[in-house]
Every structure is written in C-alpha cells, then in structure tokens.
Coordinates of C-alpha atoms in Angstrom, one line a residue:
M66 CA 38.1 -17.7 -39.8
E67 CA 35.3 -17.6 -37.3
K68 CA 35.8 -15.4 -34.3
I69 CA 36.1 -16.9 -30.9
S70 CA 33.3 -16.2 -28.5
L71 CA 34.5 -15.5 -25.0
R72 CA 31.3 -17.1 -23.7
S73 CA 32.3 -20.5 -25.3
V74 CA 35.7 -20.8 -23.6
N75 CA 36.4 -21.9 -20.0
P76 CA 36.8 -19.3 -17.2
E77 CA 40.6 -19.7 -17.0
T78 CA 41.1 -19.1 -20.8
R79 CA 38.7 -16.2 -20.7
K80 CA 40.6 -14.6 -17.8
Y81 CA 43.9 -15.1 -19.7
I82 CA 42.6 -13.5 -22.9
K83 CA 41.2 -10.5 -21.0
K84 CA 44.5 -10.0 -19.2
Q85 CA 46.5 -10.1 -22.4
V86 CA 44.1 -7.7 -24.1
V87 CA 44.7 -5.2 -21.3
E88 CA 48.5 -5.7 -21.6
L89 CA 48.5 -5.0 -25.3
H90 CA 46.2 -2.0 -24.7
K91 CA 48.9 -0.6 -22.3
A92 CA 51.5 -1.3 -25.0
K93 CA 49.6 1.2 -27.3
K94 CA 48.1 -1.5 -29.6
N95 CA 44.9 -0.5 -31.2
H96 CA 41.6 -2.4 -30.9
T97 CA 41.8 -3.9 -34.4
E98 CA 45.3 -5.3 -33.9
I99 CA 44.4 -6.8 -30.5
A100 CA 41.2 -8.4 -32.0
K101 CA 43.3 -10.1 -34.7
T102 CA 45.9 -11.3 -32.2
F103 CA 43.3 -13.3 -30.2
N104 CA 40.8 -13.9 -33.0
I105 CA 38.1 -12.2 -31.1
S106 CA 35.7 -9.5 -32.2
Y107 CA 36.4 -5.8 -32.1
D108 CA 33.4 -5.3 -29.8
A109 CA 34.8 -7.9 -27.3
V110 CA 38.1 -6.0 -27.1
S111 CA 36.2 -2.7 -26.6
R112 CA 34.1 -4.1 -23.8
I113 CA 37.2 -5.5 -22.0
I114 CA 39.2 -2.2 -22.3
R115 CA 36.1 -0.1 -21.3
S116 CA 35.6 -2.3 -18.2
Y117 CA 39.3 -2.0 -17.3
N118 CA 39.3 1.8 -17.7
K119 CA 36.2 2.1 -15.5
N120 CA 37.3 -0.3 -12.7
G121 CA 41.1 -0.2 -13.0
T122 CA 41.4 -4.0 -12.9
I123 CA 40.3 -7.2 -14.6
L124 CA 36.9 -7.9 -13.2
K125 CA 36.5 -11.2 -11.3
E126 CA 34.6 -13.8 -13.3
K127 CA 31.0 -14.0 -12.2
T128 CA 29.5 -17.3 -11.3
R129 CA 27.2 -18.2 -14.2
G130 CA 23.7 -19.6 -13.9
R131 CA 21.1 -19.1 -11.2
K132 CA 22.0 -18.3 -7.6
K133 CA 21.2 -20.9 -5.0
G134 CA 17.5 -20.9 -4.5
E135 CA 16.8 -18.4 -7.2
K136 CA 13.6 -18.8 -9.2
R137 CA 12.6 -22.0 -7.4
T138 CA 8.9 -22.9 -7.0
L139 CA 9.2 -23.7 -3.3
T140 CA 10.7 -21.4 -0.7
A141 CA 13.5 -22.7 1.5
K142 CA 11.0 -23.0 4.4
Q143 CA 8.6 -25.0 2.2
E144 CA 11.4 -27.3 1.1
R145 CA 12.3 -28.0 4.7
E146 CA 8.7 -28.8 5.6
I147 CA 8.2 -31.2 2.7
Q148 CA 11.4 -33.0 3.5
R149 CA 10.4 -33.3 7.1
I150 CA 7.1 -34.9 6.2
I151 CA 8.7 -37.3 3.7
I152 CA 11.3 -38.4 6.3
D153 CA 9.1 -38.6 9.4
K154 CA 5.7 -39.8 8.0
H155 CA 4.1 -42.4 5.7
P156 CA 1.8 -41.0 2.9
E157 CA -1.3 -42.6 4.6
Q158 CA -0.5 -40.5 7.7
V159 CA -1.1 -37.3 5.8
K160 CA -4.2 -38.7 4.1
L161 CA -2.6 -39.6 0.7
G162 CA -3.6 -42.7 -1.2
F163 CA -0.1 -44.0 -1.6
A164 CA 1.8 -46.9 0.1
L165 CA 5.2 -45.2 -0.3
W166 CA 6.7 -41.8 -1.2
T167 CA 6.7 -41.9 -5.0
R168 CA 7.1 -38.9 -7.2
A169 CA 3.3 -38.8 -7.7
A170 CA 2.8 -38.9 -3.9
V171 CA 5.3 -36.0 -3.3
Q172 CA 3.6 -34.1 -6.2
Q173 CA 0.2 -34.5 -4.4
L174 CA 1.7 -33.6 -1.0
I175 CA 3.0 -30.3 -2.5
R176 CA -0.4 -29.6 -4.1
N177 CA -2.2 -30.3 -0.8
Q178 CA 0.3 -28.3 1.4
Y179 CA 0.8 -25.2 -0.8
N180 CA -1.7 -25.4 -3.7
I181 CA 1.2 -25.7 -6.2
D182 CA 0.8 -27.9 -9.3
M183 CA 4.4 -28.9 -9.8
P184 CA 5.4 -30.9 -12.9
I185 CA 6.6 -34.4 -12.2
R186 CA 10.0 -33.5 -13.6
S187 CA 10.4 -30.7 -11.2
V188 CA 9.5 -33.1 -8.3
S189 CA 12.3 -35.4 -9.5
N190 CA 14.7 -32.4 -9.4
Y191 CA 13.7 -31.5 -5.9
L192 CA 14.0 -35.1 -4.7
N193 CA 17.5 -35.4 -6.2
R194 CA 18.5 -32.1 -4.7
W195 CA 17.4 -33.3 -1.3
G196 CA 19.4 -36.5 -1.6
L197 CA 16.3 -38.7 -1.6
T198 CA 16.6 -41.8 -3.8
C199 CA 14.1 -44.4 -5.0
Q200 CA 14.8 -47.7 -3.1
R201 CA 13.2 -51.1 -2.7
P202 CA 11.3 -51.1 0.6
T203 CA 11.7 -53.5 3.5
K204 CA 8.5 -55.4 4.1
R205 CA 6.5 -55.1 7.2
A206 CA 3.4 -57.1 8.0
Y207 CA 0.2 -55.1 8.5
S208 CA -0.6 -57.5 11.4
Q209 CA 2.5 -56.5 13.5
D210 CA 1.5 -55.4 16.9
D211 CA 3.9 -52.6 18.0
V212 CA 2.7 -52.7 21.6
K213 CA 3.4 -56.5 21.9
R214 CA 6.8 -56.1 20.1
K215 CA 7.8 -53.3 22.5
T216 CA 6.6 -55.3 25.5
F217 CA 8.6 -58.3 24.3
M218 CA 11.8 -56.3 23.8
E219 CA 11.6 -54.2 26.9
K220 CA 9.9 -56.5 29.5
D221 CA 9.4 -60.1 28.4
Y222 CA 12.9 -60.8 27.0
P223 CA 14.8 -59.1 29.9
C224 CA 12.8 -61.3 32.3
I225 CA 13.8 -64.4 30.3
A226 CA 17.4 -63.3 30.3
K227 CA 17.3 -62.6 34.0
R228 CA 15.8 -66.0 34.7
A229 CA 18.3 -67.7 32.5
K230 CA 21.2 -66.1 34.4
K231 CA 19.7 -67.0 37.7
E232 CA 19.0 -70.7 36.7
K233 CA 22.2 -71.0 34.7
A234 CA 20.2 -71.8 31.6
S235 CA 21.2 -71.4 27.9
I236 CA 19.0 -69.2 25.7
Y237 CA 18.5 -70.6 22.1
W238 CA 16.6 -68.9 19.3
G239 CA 14.9 -71.2 16.8
D240 CA 13.2 -70.9 13.4
E241 CA 12.2 -73.0 10.4
T242 CA 13.0 -72.2 6.8
G243 CA 12.6 -73.7 3.3
I244 CA 15.4 -73.9 0.8
N245 CA 14.6 -74.6 -2.9
N246 CA 16.2 -74.5 -6.3
Q247 CA 14.1 -71.6 -7.5
E248 CA 14.7 -68.8 -5.0
Y249 CA 17.5 -66.9 -6.7
Y250 CA 17.6 -63.1 -6.8
I251 CA 20.9 -61.8 -8.2
R252 CA 22.2 -59.3 -10.7
G253 CA 24.8 -59.9 -13.3
F254 CA 26.7 -57.7 -15.8
S255 CA 25.8 -57.7 -19.5
P256 CA 25.8 -55.3 -22.4
K257 CA 23.5 -52.3 -22.0
G258 CA 20.0 -53.0 -22.9
V259 CA 20.5 -56.8 -22.9
A260 CA 19.2 -58.6 -19.8
P261 CA 21.4 -61.5 -18.7
E262 CA 19.9 -65.0 -18.9
L263 CA 19.6 -67.3 -15.9
K264 CA 18.8 -70.9 -16.4
V265 CA 16.4 -72.3 -13.9
F266 CA 15.0 -75.7 -13.3
P267 CA 11.4 -76.4 -14.2
K268 CA 10.8 -78.7 -11.3
R269 CA 10.7 -77.1 -7.9
E270 CA 12.7 -79.0 -5.3
T271 CA 12.6 -78.1 -1.6
I272 CA 14.0 -79.2 1.7
N273 CA 13.3 -77.6 5.1
M274 CA 15.4 -76.9 8.1
I275 CA 14.9 -76.1 11.7
S276 CA 17.8 -74.5 13.6
A277 CA 18.7 -73.0 16.9
I278 CA 21.5 -70.5 17.7
S279 CA 22.8 -68.9 20.9
S280 CA 24.6 -65.6 21.5
Q281 CA 27.6 -67.6 22.6
G282 CA 28.1 -68.8 19.0
T283 CA 26.6 -72.3 19.2
C284 CA 24.3 -73.7 16.5
R285 CA 22.2 -76.8 16.0
F286 CA 20.1 -77.8 13.0
M287 CA 18.0 -80.5 11.5
C288 CA 16.9 -81.0 7.9
Y289 CA 13.6 -82.6 7.0
E290 CA 11.1 -82.9 4.1
D291 CA 7.4 -82.0 4.0
N292 CA 5.9 -79.8 6.7
M293 CA 6.9 -79.2 10.3
T294 CA 4.8 -81.4 12.7
Q295 CA 4.6 -81.5 16.4
Q296 CA 6.6 -84.8 16.5
R297 CA 9.3 -83.3 14.3
F298 CA 9.5 -80.2 16.6
I299 CA 9.8 -82.5 19.7
E300 CA 12.5 -84.5 17.9
F301 CA 14.5 -81.4 17.4
M302 CA 14.1 -80.3 21.0
K303 CA 15.2 -83.8 22.1
R304 CA 18.4 -83.4 20.1
L305 CA 18.9 -79.9 21.4
I306 CA 18.7 -80.8 25.1
K307 CA 20.9 -83.8 24.5
D308 CA 23.7 -81.6 23.1
V309 CA 23.3 -78.8 25.6
S310 CA 24.5 -79.6 29.2
K311 CA 22.4 -76.8 30.8
K312 CA 18.7 -76.2 30.8
V313 CA 17.5 -74.7 27.6
F314 CA 15.3 -71.6 27.2
F315 CA 14.1 -72.0 23.6
I316 CA 12.6 -68.9 21.9
V317 CA 10.6 -69.5 18.8
D318 CA 7.9 -67.8 16.7
N319 CA 4.2 -68.3 17.1
L320 CA 3.6 -71.2 14.6
K321 CA 0.6 -73.2 15.5
V322 CA 2.6 -76.4 15.7
H323 CA 4.8 -74.8 18.5
H324 CA 1.6 -74.5 20.6
G325 CA 0.2 -78.0 19.8
K326 CA -1.2 -80.2 22.6
I327 CA 1.3 -82.9 22.1
V328 CA 4.2 -80.4 22.3
Q329 CA 2.8 -78.8 25.5
E330 CA 2.4 -82.2 27.1
W331 CA 6.0 -83.1 26.2
L332 CA 7.2 -79.8 27.6
K333 CA 5.5 -80.4 30.9
E334 CA 7.3 -83.7 31.2
H335 CA 10.7 -82.1 30.4
K336 CA 10.2 -78.7 32.1
D337 CA 13.4 -79.3 34.1
K338 CA 15.4 -79.5 30.9
I339 CA 13.7 -77.1 28.5
E340 CA 11.1 -74.2 28.4
V341 CA 9.7 -72.6 25.3
F342 CA 9.0 -68.9 24.9
Y343 CA 7.3 -67.1 21.9
I344 CA 8.2 -64.1 19.9
P345 CA 5.3 -61.8 19.0
T346 CA 3.4 -62.7 15.8
Y347 CA 4.7 -61.4 12.5
S348 CA 8.1 -60.3 14.0
P349 CA 10.8 -62.3 12.3
D350 CA 13.1 -59.3 12.5
L351 CA 13.3 -59.9 16.3
N352 CA 14.6 -63.5 15.9
P353 CA 18.4 -63.9 15.3
D354 CA 17.8 -67.2 13.7
E355 CA 16.0 -65.5 10.8
Y356 CA 19.2 -63.7 9.9
L357 CA 21.0 -67.1 9.8
N358 CA 18.4 -68.3 7.4
N359 CA 19.1 -65.4 5.1
M360 CA 22.8 -66.1 5.2
L361 CA 22.1 -69.8 4.4
K362 CA 19.9 -69.1 1.4
Q363 CA 22.4 -66.6 0.0
D364 CA 25.1 -69.3 0.3
V365 CA 23.0 -72.1 -1.2
H366 CA 22.1 -70.0 -4.2
S367 CA 25.6 -68.7 -4.8
G368 CA 27.8 -70.3 -7.4
V369 CA 26.2 -73.2 -9.3
L370 CA 22.5 -73.5 -8.6
P371 CA 21.4 -76.7 -6.8
H372 CA 19.3 -78.9 -9.0
T373 CA 18.0 -81.8 -6.9
K374 CA 17.0 -82.2 -3.3
E375 CA 20.3 -83.9 -2.7
D376 CA 22.2 -80.9 -4.1
I377 CA 20.3 -78.6 -1.9
R378 CA 20.8 -80.8 1.2
K379 CA 24.6 -81.0 0.5
K380 CA 25.0 -77.3 0.2
T381 CA 22.9 -76.7 3.3
H382 CA 24.8 -79.2 5.3
S383 CA 28.1 -77.8 4.1
F384 CA 27.2 -74.2 5.1
M385 CA 25.8 -75.2 8.5
H386 CA 28.7 -77.5 9.4
N387 CA 31.1 -74.7 8.5
L388 CA 29.0 -72.2 10.5
Q389 CA 29.2 -74.5 13.6
K390 CA 33.0 -74.3 13.5
N391 CA 32.9 -70.5 13.3
E392 CA 31.5 -69.2 16.6
Q393 CA 32.4 -65.6 15.8
K394 CA 30.3 -65.5 12.7
I395 CA 27.2 -66.6 14.7
I396 CA 28.0 -64.1 17.5
K397 CA 28.1 -61.3 14.8
I398 CA 24.5 -62.0 13.9
F399 CA 23.5 -60.6 17.3
N400 CA 25.2 -57.3 16.4
H401 CA 22.3 -56.4 14.1
E402 CA 20.7 -53.1 15.1
K403 CA 17.3 -54.8 15.4
L404 CA 18.7 -57.3 17.9
R405 CA 20.2 -54.6 20.2
Y406 CA 17.6 -55.5 22.8
I407 CA 19.3 -58.9 23.2
K408 CA 22.8 -57.4 23.5
D409 CA 21.6 -54.9 26.1
C410 CA 20.6 -57.9 28.3
I411 CA 23.9 -59.7 27.7
A412 CA 25.8 -56.6 28.7

C-alpha cells in the first residue's frame, strides 16, 4: 500500500497524525510500529519525534505559500502609486495612447513609471488583487463643456429655481426620444457556449415622444411620428400650459428646433404663461426627463417585443399613463446623484 504523504493531507489531519505519533512514542512504541499504524513513512515518524524532542511540543502548522507581498514585481509603494493613477486619471492624462484603462494600458503605465516589463498575465493578477474589474464605460461626449455645465448647476439653475419660487411658477423638464422595435439589449440564460437567440423584426418601426416632468411628480407627454418641428414643439407647450394652472418654466436641451424663430415669436406672445430655458449642449445627464426616457424604453422592450408602430404606441401609452398615476415614481427620478443640484434648490 502506498504511504500517505503528510503534505497531501489537510492541516487538521496532519496535526492529528503528528499528535498521535507523539502519544505512541510516549507509550514506548518504536518508529516502525508507529509508521505502520498511520501508513506513513519511517522518515516522517522520525522527523515528527525529533521535532518534538527538540521543542517539547507539536509545532504550530506554518502557513504555506508565499508571505503577503513576497517576491512581487512591484513594491507596496509602487502598487499604491499605480492604483492612485488608475483611479484618479485617464490614460491620456499620463500621455498614454489608450481611451480606457485596459490591461495593455496598465502594462505600459508600469513600464513608463518604473521601467518594468511586466507580462500581461501578471498585470491581470495585480488588477484582480486591487479589486479593479473590467466594466462597460459610461459614455461622455467630447464636446461637453465642463465650465458651462458647472455654471448651469451652480448659478443658472439656482436662479431659475429662485425666480420660480418668487413668481409661483412650476418648473418642468422636457425632452424628446424615439422608441423602436429594434432597440433591445438584454441577456438571457442558455447552455454554456451557446448564445441565446433573439428574434427581431426586419422592418424598423419608430414612434417619437416629447414629455415633461416636474419634481412634484407630475408628467405630460405627446407621441408623434417623423421629426420634431417648431409647430409640434409649440403644440406640446400649448398642451402643457393648458394643463398647468401656474406659469411654466420649461427647461429643455439645445436642439435647434427649440431655438427656432417661430418658437421664439410664440414664446414672446405667451411670456406671461411660459418661459423656456436651456441645458448646456451634450448634457443629457443633467436632464431628469432623460432618465424617464430610459425607464420607458426598458419597459417597452420588456416582455414581448413590439412589432408594429401601433404596438409601440400602445406600450408607450400604457407606461406613461401608469407613470402619471404614480407621482412617487417620478419624484424618485430626482434622487439620482447627478440631479442633486436640483434637489439642493428644492431643499
């Protein structure tokens, strides 16, 4: 029978065998008998007893493997510095030709910082040890103007909110969106290595919607086909001021149609009922209505996919009508961290 190697057993079993070997040794059993009892080698028994005679006790099991930080390519200080750069900066800020922190980007960073050519596998191990995971990025337009965004959040909007309070006006946020039968990003379970199949419709069908929401939980919407025009925009504003008893401060994005000559003339004629303000260009994340659009698309594309325009319209109307009955759901939109600047003014 093949002898048991003490290295191959778990620590608890190894400790038990060593303890029993010592007990049998105290009972005057010879090495050969003890070895046969536990099916271990004569040399193993000798080492255990020799260690016991030298130390007077069963030695504590040593932790196997490398000690923390032992034989690593980077020192602890170097690791902290690399982590700081990855967390605080973009690759382009440290003159690397990468859009995001990929393994290759981190590999190049280590080479530039410390003249160390680290294998890509080792880079992966370090990233995993640091708790950094590969994730899909949030998109940000290159044309975003941080100064204008900051000015809007810290100066422009607080002034709008202050005026609204003084003039007893209602602030509404508006946006347009398109809903079609093709936009559907979802994952489903299937056997490993077999991608699930999703049937899609060859003909793209789309309807559009413009909506407006307030931090008090009210919502208005209008569906339409084709593109947004100045006349359609005016039509929606007419419906909005008809439904709202107070003056409306309407905040929208910087679409060209929102600035059109016909729109501006109409606004001058109705300035006692509505005023329009504009969010900085390429800043949908500052508009609460953008988050409503995301909720709408998720709902429309859940369950059975809409096929025709009428299917899309029905699902859109159903979601929006239910939303109008649920003020708290609309109010919760304003709890998003990027909309804190709005809540600060409400408070």
